[in-house]
Coordinates of C-alpha atoms in Angstrom, one line a residue:
X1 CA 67.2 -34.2 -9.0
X2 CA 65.6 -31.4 -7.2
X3 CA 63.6 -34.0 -4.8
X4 CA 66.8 -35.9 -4.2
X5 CA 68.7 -33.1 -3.4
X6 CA 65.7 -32.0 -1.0
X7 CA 65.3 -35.3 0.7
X8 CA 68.9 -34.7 1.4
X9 CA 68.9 -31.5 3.1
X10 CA 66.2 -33.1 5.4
X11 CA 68.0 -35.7 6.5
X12 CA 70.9 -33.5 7.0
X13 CA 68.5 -31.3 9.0
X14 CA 67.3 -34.5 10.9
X15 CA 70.4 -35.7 11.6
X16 CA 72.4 -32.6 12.9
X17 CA 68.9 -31.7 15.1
X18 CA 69.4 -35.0 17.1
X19 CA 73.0 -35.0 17.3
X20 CA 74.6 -31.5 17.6
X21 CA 73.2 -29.6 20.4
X22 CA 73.4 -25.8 19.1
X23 CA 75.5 -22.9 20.0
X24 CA 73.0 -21.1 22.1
X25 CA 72.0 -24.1 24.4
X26 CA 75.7 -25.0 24.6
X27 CA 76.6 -21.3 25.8
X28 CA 73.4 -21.4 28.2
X29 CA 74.5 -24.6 29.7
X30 CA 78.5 -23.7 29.7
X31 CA 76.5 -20.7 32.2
X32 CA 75.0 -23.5 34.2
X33 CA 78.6 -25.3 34.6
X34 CA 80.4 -21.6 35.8
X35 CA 77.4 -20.6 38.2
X36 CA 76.9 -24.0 39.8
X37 CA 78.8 -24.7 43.3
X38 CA 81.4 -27.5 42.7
X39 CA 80.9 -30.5 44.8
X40 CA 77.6 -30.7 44.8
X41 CA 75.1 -33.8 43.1
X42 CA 74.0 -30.7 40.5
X43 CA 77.8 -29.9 39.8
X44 CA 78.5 -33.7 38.8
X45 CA 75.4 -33.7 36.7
X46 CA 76.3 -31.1 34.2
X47 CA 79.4 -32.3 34.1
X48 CA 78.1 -35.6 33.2
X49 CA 75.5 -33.6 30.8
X50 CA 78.7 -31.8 28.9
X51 CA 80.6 -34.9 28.5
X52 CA 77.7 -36.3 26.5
X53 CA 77.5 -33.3 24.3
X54 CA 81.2 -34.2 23.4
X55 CA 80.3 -37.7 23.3
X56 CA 77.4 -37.1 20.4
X57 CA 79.7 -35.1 18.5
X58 CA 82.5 -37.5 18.3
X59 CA 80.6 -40.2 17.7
X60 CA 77.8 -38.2 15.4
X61 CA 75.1 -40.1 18.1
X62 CA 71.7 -39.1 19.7
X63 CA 72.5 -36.9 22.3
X64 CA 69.2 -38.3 24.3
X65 CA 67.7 -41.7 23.2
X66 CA 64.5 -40.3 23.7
X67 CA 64.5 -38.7 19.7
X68 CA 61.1 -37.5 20.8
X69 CA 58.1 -36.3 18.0
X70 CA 59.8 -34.8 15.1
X71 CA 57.5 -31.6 15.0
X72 CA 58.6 -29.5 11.5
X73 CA 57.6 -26.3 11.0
X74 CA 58.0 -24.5 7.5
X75 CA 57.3 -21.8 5.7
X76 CA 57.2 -22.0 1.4
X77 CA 57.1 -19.3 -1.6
X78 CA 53.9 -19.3 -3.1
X79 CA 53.5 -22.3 -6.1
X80 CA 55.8 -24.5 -3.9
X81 CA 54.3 -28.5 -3.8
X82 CA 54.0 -28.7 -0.2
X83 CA 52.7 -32.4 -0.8
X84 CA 56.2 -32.9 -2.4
X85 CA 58.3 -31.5 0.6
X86 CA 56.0 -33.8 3.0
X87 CA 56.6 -36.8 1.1
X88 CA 60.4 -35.9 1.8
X89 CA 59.8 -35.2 4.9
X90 CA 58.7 -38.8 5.7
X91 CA 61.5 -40.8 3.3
X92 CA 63.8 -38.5 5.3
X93 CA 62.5 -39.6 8.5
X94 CA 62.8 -43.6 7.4
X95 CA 66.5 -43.2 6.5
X96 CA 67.4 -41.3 10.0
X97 CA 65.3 -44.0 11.8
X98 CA 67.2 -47.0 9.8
X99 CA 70.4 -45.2 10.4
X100 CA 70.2 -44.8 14.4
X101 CA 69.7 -41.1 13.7
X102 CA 66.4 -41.5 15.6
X103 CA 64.3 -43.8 18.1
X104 CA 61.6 -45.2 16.3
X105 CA 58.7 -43.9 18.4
X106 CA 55.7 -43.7 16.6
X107 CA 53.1 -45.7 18.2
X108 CA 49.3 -46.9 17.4
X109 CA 47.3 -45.6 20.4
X110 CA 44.9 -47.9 20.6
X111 CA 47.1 -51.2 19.6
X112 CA 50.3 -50.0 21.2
X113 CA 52.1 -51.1 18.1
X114 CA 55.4 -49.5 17.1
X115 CA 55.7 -48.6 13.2
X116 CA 59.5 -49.2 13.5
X117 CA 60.2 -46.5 11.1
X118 CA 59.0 -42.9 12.9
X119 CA 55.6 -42.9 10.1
X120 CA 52.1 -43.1 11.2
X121 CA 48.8 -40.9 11.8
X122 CA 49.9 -38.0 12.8
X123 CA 53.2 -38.9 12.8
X124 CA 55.9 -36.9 11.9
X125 CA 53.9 -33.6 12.7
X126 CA 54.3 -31.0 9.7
X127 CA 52.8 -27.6 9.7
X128 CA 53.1 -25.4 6.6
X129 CA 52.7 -21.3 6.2
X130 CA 53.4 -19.5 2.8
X131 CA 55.1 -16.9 2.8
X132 CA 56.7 -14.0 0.3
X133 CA 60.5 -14.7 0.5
X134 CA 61.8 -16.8 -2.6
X135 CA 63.3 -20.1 0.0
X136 CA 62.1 -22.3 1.9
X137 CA 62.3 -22.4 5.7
X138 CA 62.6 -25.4 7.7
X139 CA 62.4 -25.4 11.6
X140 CA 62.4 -28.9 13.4
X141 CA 62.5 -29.7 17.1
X142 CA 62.8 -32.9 18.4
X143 CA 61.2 -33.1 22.1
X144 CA 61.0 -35.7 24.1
X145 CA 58.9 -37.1 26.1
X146 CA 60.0 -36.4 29.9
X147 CA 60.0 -33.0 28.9
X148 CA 56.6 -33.3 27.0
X149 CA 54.9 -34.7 30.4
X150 CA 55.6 -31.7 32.1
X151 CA 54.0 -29.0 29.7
X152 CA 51.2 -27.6 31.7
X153 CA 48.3 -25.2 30.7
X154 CA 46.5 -22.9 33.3
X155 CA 43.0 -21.5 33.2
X156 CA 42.8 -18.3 34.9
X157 CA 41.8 -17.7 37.7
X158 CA 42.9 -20.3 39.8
X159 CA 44.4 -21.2 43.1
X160 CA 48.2 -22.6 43.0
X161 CA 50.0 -24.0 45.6
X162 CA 52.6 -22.4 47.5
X163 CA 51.7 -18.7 45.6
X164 CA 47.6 -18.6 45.9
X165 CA 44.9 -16.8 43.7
X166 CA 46.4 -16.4 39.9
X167 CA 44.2 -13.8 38.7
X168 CA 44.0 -12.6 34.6
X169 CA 46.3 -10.1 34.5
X170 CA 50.0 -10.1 34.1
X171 CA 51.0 -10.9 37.5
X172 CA 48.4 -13.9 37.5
X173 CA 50.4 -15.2 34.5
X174 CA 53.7 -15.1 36.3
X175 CA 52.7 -17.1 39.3
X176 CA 51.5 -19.6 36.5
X177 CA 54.3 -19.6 34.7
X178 CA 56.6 -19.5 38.3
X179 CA 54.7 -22.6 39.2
X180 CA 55.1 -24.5 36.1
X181 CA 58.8 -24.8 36.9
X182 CA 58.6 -25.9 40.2
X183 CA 56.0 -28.3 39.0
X184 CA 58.4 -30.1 36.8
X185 CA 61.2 -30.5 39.3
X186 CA 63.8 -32.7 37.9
X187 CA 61.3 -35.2 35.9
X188 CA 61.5 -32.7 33.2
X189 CA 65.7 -33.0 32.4
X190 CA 66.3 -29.6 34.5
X191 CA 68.0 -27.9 34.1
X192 CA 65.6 -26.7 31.2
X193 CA 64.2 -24.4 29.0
X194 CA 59.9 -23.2 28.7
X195 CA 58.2 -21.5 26.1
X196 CA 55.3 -19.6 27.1
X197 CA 52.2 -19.2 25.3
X198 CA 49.3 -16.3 27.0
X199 CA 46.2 -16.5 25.1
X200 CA 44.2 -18.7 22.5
X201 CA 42.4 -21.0 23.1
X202 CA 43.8 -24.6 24.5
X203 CA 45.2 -25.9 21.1
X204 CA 46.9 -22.7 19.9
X205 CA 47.9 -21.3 23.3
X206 CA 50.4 -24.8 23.4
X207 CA 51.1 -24.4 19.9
X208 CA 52.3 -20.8 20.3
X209 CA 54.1 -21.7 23.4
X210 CA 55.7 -24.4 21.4
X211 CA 56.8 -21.3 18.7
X212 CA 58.9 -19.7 21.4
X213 CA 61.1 -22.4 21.6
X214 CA 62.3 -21.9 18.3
X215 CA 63.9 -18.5 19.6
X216 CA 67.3 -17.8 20.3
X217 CA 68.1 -18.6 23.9
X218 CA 70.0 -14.5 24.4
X219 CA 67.8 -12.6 22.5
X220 CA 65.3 -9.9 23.8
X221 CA 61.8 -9.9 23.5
X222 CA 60.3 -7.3 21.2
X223 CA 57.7 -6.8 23.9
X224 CA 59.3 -4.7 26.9
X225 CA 56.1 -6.0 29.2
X226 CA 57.1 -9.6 28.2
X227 CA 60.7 -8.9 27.8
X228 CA 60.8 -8.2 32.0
X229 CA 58.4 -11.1 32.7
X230 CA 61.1 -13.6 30.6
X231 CA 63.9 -12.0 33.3
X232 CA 61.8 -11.8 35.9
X233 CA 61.2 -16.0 35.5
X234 CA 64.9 -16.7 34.9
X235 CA 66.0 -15.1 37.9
X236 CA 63.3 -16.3 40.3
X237 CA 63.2 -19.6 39.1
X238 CA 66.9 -20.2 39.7
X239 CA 65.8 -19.3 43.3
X240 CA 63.7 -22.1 44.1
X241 CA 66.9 -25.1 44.4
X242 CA 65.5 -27.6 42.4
X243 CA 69.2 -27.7 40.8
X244 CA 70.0 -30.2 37.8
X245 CA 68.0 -33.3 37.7
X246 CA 66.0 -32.3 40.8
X247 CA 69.5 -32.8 42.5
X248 CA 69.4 -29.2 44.4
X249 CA 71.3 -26.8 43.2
X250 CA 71.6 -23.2 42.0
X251 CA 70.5 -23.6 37.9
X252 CA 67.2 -25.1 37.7
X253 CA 66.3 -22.9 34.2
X254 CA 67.9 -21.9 31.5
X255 CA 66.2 -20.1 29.5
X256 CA 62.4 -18.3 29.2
X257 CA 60.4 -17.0 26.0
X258 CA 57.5 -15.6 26.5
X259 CA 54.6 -15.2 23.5
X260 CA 50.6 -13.7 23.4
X261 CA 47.9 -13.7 21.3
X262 CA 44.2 -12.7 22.0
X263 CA 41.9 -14.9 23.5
X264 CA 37.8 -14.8 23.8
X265 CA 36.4 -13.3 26.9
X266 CA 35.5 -16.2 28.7
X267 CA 38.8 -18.0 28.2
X268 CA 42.1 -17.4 30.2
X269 CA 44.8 -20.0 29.3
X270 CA 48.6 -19.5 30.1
X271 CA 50.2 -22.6 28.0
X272 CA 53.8 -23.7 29.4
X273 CA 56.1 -25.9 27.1
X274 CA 58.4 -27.3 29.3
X275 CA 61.8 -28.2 27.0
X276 CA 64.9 -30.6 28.8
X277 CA 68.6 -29.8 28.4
X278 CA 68.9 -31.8 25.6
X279 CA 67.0 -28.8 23.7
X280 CA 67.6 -30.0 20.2
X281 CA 65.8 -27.7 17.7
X282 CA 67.4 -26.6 14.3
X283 CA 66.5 -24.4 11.3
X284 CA 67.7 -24.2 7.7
X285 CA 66.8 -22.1 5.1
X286 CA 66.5 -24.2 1.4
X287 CA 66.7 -22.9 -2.0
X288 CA 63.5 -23.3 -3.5
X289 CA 65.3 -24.1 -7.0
X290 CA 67.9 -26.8 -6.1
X291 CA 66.7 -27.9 -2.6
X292 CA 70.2 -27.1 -1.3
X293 CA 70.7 -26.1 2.1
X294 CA 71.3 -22.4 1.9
X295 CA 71.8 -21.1 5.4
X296 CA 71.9 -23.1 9.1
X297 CA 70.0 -21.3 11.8
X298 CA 71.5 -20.9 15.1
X299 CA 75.2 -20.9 13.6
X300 CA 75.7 -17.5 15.5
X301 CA 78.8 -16.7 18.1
X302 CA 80.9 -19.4 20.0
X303 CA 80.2 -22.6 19.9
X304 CA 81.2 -24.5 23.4
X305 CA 83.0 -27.6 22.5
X306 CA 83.1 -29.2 26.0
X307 CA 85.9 -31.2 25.7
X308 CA 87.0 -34.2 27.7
X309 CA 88.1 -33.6 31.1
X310 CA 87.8 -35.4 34.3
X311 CA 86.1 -33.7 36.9
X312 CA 83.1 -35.7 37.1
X313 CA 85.7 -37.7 39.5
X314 CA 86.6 -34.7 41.4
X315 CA 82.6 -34.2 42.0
X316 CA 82.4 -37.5 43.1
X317 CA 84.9 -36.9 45.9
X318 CA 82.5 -35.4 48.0
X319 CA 79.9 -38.4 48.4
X320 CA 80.7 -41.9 49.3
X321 CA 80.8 -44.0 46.3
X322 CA 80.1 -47.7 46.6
X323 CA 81.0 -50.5 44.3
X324 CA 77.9 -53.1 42.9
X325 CA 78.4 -56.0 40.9
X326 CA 74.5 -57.5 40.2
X327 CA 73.2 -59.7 41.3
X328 CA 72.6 -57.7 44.4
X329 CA 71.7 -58.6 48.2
X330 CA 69.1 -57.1 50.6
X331 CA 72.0 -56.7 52.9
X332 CA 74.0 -54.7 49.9
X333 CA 70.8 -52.3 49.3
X334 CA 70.5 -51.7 53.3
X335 CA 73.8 -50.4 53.4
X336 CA 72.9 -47.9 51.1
X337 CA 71.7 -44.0 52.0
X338 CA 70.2 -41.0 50.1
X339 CA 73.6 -39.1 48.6
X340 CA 75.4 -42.1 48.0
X341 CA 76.5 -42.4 44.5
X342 CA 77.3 -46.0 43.1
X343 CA 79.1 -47.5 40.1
X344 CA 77.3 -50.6 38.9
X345 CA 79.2 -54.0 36.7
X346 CA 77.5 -56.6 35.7
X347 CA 73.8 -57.6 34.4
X348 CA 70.8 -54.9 34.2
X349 CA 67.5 -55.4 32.0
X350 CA 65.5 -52.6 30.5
X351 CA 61.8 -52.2 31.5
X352 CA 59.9 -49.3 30.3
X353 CA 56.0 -48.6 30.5
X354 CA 54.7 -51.8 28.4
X355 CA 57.9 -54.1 30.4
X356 CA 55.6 -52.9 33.7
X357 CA 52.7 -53.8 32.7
X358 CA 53.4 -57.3 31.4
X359 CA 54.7 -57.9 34.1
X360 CA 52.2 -56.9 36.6
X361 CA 50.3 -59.8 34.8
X362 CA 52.5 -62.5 33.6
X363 CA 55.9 -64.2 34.6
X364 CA 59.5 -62.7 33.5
X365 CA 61.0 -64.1 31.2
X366 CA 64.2 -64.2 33.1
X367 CA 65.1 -64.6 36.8
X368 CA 65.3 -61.4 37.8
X369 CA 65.9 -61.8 42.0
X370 CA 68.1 -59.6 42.9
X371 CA 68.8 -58.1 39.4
X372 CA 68.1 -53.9 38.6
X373 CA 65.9 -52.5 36.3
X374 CA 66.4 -50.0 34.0
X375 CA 64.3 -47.4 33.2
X376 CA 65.6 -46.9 29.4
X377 CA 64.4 -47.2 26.1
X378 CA 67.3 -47.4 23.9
X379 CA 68.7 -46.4 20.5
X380 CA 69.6 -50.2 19.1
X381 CA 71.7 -50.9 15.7
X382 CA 71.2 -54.0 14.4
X383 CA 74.7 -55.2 12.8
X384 CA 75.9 -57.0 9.8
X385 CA 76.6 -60.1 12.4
X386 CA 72.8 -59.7 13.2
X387 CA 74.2 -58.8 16.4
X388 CA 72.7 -55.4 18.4
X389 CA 74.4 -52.2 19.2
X390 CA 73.2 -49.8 21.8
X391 CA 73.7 -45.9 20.3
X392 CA 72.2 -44.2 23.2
X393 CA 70.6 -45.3 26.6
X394 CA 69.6 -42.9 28.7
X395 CA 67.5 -42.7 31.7
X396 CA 63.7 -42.2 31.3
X397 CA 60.7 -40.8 33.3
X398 CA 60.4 -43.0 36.0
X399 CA 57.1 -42.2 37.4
X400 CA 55.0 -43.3 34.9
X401 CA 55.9 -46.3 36.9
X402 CA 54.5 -45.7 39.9
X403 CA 51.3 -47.6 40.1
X404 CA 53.1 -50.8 39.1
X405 CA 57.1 -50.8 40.5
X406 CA 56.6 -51.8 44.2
X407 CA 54.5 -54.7 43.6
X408 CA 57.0 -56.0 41.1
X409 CA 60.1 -55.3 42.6
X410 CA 58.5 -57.7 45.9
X411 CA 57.2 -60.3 43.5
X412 CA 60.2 -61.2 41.4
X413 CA 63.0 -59.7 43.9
X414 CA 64.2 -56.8 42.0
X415 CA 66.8 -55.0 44.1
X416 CA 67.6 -52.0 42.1
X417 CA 65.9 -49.8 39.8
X418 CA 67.3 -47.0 37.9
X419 CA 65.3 -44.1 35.9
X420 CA 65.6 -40.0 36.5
X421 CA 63.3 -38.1 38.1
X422 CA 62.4 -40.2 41.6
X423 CA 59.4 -42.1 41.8
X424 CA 56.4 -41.5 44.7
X425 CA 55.1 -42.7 48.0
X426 CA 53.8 -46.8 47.0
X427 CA 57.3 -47.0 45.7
X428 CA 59.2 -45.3 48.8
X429 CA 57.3 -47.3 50.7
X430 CA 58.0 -50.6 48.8
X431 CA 61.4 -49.9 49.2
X432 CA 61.3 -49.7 53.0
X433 CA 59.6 -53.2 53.3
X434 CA 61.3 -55.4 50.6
X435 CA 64.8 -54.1 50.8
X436 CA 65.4 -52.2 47.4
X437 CA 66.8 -48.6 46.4
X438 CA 65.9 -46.0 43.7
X439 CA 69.1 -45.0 41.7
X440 CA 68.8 -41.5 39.5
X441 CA 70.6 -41.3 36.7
X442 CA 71.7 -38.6 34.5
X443 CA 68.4 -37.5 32.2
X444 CA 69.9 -36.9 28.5
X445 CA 73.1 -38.6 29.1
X446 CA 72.5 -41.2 26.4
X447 CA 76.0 -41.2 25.0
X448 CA 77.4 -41.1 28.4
X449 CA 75.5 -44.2 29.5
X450 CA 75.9 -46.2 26.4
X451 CA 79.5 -45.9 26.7
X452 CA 78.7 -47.7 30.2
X453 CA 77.3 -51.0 28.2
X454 CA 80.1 -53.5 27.1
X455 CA 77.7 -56.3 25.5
X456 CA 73.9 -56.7 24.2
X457 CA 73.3 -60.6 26.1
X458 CA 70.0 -61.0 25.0
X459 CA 66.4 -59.5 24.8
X460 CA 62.6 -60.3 25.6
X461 CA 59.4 -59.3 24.3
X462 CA 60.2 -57.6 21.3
X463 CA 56.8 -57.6 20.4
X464 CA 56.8 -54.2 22.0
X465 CA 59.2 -52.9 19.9
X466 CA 62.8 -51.5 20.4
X467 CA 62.4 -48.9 23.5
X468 CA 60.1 -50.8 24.8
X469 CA 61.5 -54.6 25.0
X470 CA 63.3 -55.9 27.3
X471 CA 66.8 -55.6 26.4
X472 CA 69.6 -57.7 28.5
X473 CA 72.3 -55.4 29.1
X474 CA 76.1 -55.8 30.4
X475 CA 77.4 -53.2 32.0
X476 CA 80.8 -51.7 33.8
X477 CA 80.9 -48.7 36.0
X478 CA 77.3 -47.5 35.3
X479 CA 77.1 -44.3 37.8
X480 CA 74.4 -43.0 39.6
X481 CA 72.8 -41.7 42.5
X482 CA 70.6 -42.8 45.4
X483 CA 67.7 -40.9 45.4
X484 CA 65.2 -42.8 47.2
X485 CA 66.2 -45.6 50.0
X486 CA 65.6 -48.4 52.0
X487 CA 65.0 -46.7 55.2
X488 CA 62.2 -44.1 53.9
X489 CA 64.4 -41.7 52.7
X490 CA 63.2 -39.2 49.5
X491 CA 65.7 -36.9 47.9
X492 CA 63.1 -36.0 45.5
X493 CA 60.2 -35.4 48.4
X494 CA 63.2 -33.2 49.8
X495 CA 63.6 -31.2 47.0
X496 CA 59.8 -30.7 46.4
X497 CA 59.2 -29.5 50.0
X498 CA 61.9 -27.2 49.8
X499 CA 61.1 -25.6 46.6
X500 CA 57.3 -25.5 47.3
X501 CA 58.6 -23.2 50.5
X502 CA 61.1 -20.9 48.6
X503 CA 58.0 -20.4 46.1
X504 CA 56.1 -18.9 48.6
X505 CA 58.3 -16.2 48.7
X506 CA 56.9 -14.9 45.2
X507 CA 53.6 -15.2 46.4
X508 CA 53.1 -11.3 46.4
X509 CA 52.3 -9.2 43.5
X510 CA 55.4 -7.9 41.2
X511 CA 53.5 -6.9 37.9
X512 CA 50.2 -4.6 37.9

């Protein structure tokens, strides 16, 4: 009975981790919403973000379809079976998979096969600590994999761009940790979160910078010297206009914990875990008797329901919007310019990383001249009718993309493609000669977009599993915005020119 009743409480955990954003993230980005200037591209997108917060709690859905590496960490009275609680762990993990709870993403490295059930070597990751206390505590964060990209360690000293020499002292550690935001710009989900680890070595210096994201976004750090660095960044970050998605904008973070250790001489590291919107992390205290669920962490002060509204229209007011229906024309894409934001019916297909490289090597499976590709790996339910539902289809990371998505888009006459993030200079220029456009969508927004998709038509090369095949999607009203054009034009290279300037500005020394 115990076991069961465990198992339980872990799936419960699972479950509410990837659907119910907490109170403290909600109340950080219900900030964002008030302190952003209406109008503007970064405006619409947290509008767009806090819809799909109310979206995943009506429908009890992924907020992001990118359910990311379930990383547990847990601490147990001394003669608790910690093999027992893993075990759990792992049929807890099945049941949320099976149940659309989670994106099965476990994947062989070296075969690229998908487990289809969240198991494998090294997969979920589980760290255990004993402690004195008579329950068990159980802390889970479910981070993605746009966000995980961007994590960045430093090994001081070193030169950084826009803010120069990083020496190994406190105000070294700030530039790093200054320059870890603008290095993320909006591939990352900004506005976001980071969790700062000084010291270690390079596998516990990410580990404890992975720790502070299992803080409270409003509380204070112990450390006064670290408590003014964590200000310090939130302030100064919000200064350098990356904005929501890379959009521009005044809220580019949200929230900064700072943690040290000691180091060995030689070694310097300042670790940086980078953490989306979407910052889905949750914490439950078990009775080590029953393996009920005792006490929720994060339950404290308002909780932000965001409830439906409709001034994502209002936002759209201030940019042209232009109607698609795909298949698409050169002539259509020309028409189109950085800023404009477009509403897409009709056919897309999902590519991802594997879709690119098949297809940088063999023939589509379906015509797709003048068609759009979707950067998207959803969350699919399979039916009772054998038929597939799409619970959550957000954007992904486009740029993993970039050595292959110009030479496609030419060979098979893709006009479109749609991801988050903006892609790089072979693409730009791709677009320029064939006639095609970069469209960025809202990262997170997974409830949001799958609302979007009417009908599953179809789907190709399923041998690379669910978020990476290639899934034939019908769609009405799908929104986003042109990033990257026909005519040369880079929101995204904007947005990183600008930023890398206003970070010069903190080039000078603040901390001794």
């Amino acid at each position: 009975m115990y076991i069961e009743t465990l198992e339980k409480s872990l799936y419960d955990l699972i479950c509410e981790t990837s659907t119910n954003l907490p109170k403290d993230v909600r109340r950080a980005i219900q900030a964002a919403k008030e302190k952003e200037d209406a109008g503007t591209r970064s405006a619409m997108s947290l509008n767009t973000i806090a819809k799909n917060i109310h979206m995943a709690d009506e429908k009890v859905s992924p907020i992001c379809q990118d359910t990311g590496m379930p990383t547990f960490k847990i601490k147990t009275p001394i003669g608790v079976n910690q093999i027992e609680i893993k075990a759990a762990i792992e049929r807890a993990i099945v049941q949320a998979t099976k149940d659309s709870k989670l994106r099965p993403n476990s994947v062989d490295s070296l075969t690229g096969d998908n487990s289809g059930d969240n198991l494998g070597l090294g997969v979920p990751v589980v760290k255990f600590e004993q402690w004195e206390k008579d329950h068990i505590e159980v802390k889970l964060i479910l981070k993605g994999g746009g966000c995980e990209n961007k994590n960045i360690q430093y090994s001081l000293p070193t030169e950084l761009d826009g803010l120069g020499r990083a020496g190994r002292d406190l105000d070294g550690i700030r530039k790093c940790v200054l320059h870890s935001v603008y290095q993320a710009q909006g591939q990352g989900c900004s506005a976001g979160f980071i969790g700062v680890g000084i010291g270690g070595d390079r596998a516990s210096g990410y580990d404890l910078a992975k720790e502070q994201l299992f803080r409270a976004v409003d509380d204070v750090n112990p450390n006064n010297e670290l408590a003014a660095l964590e200000n310090y960044i939130l302030e100064s970050a919000n200064k350098l206009g990356i904005g929501t998605m890379g959009f521009g904008g005044e809220v580019t973070l949200l929230g900064c914990k700072v943690g040290v250790m000691n180091r060995i001489p030689a070694s310097f590291y300042v670790s940086v875990a980078y953490n989306c919107w979407a910052y889905r992390r949750m914490a439950i205290d078990i009775d080590a008797t029953s393996g009920k669920i005792s006490k929720w962490h994060y339950n404290d002060g308002e909780k932000i329901a965001f409830e439906q509204d409709n001034s994502n229209e209002e936002q759209l007011q201030s940019a042209r919007t232009v109607v698609l229906q795909a298949p698409i024309t050169e002539q259509q894409i020309r028409g189109l310019n950085v800023g404009d934001v477009v509403k897409i019916s009709g056919r897309m297909y999902t590519g991802r990383d594997a879709i690119h490289k098949y297809l940088s090597e063999n023939d589509s499976p379906v015509d797709l001249n003048g068609q759009i590709i979707y950067h998207c790996g959803p969350v699919v339910f399979k039916n009772d009718k054998g038929g597939y539902e799409i619970k959550a289809a957000g954007p992904t990371t486009s740029i993993r993309e970039e050595p292959y998505q110009g030479d496609i888009m030419k060979r098979f006459g893709i006009r479109a493609v749609i991801g988050k993030g903006g892609m790089g200079p072979k693409t730009l220029a791709a677009l320029k000669e064939h006639g095609g456009v970069y469209l960025n969508a809202i990262g997170g927004a997974a409830q949001y977009y799958a609302d979007c998709i009417k009908a599953v038509e179809g789907v190709d090369l399923m041998q690379f599993g669910i978020p990476e095949a290639m899934w034939h999607l019908r769609v009405e009203d799908f929104t986003a915005v042109v990033t990257m054009d026909s005519h040369g034009n880079s929101l995204h290279a904007d947005v990183d020119k600008s930023s890398l300037e206003k970070l010069a500005q903190f080039k000078e020394k603040v901390f001794n």
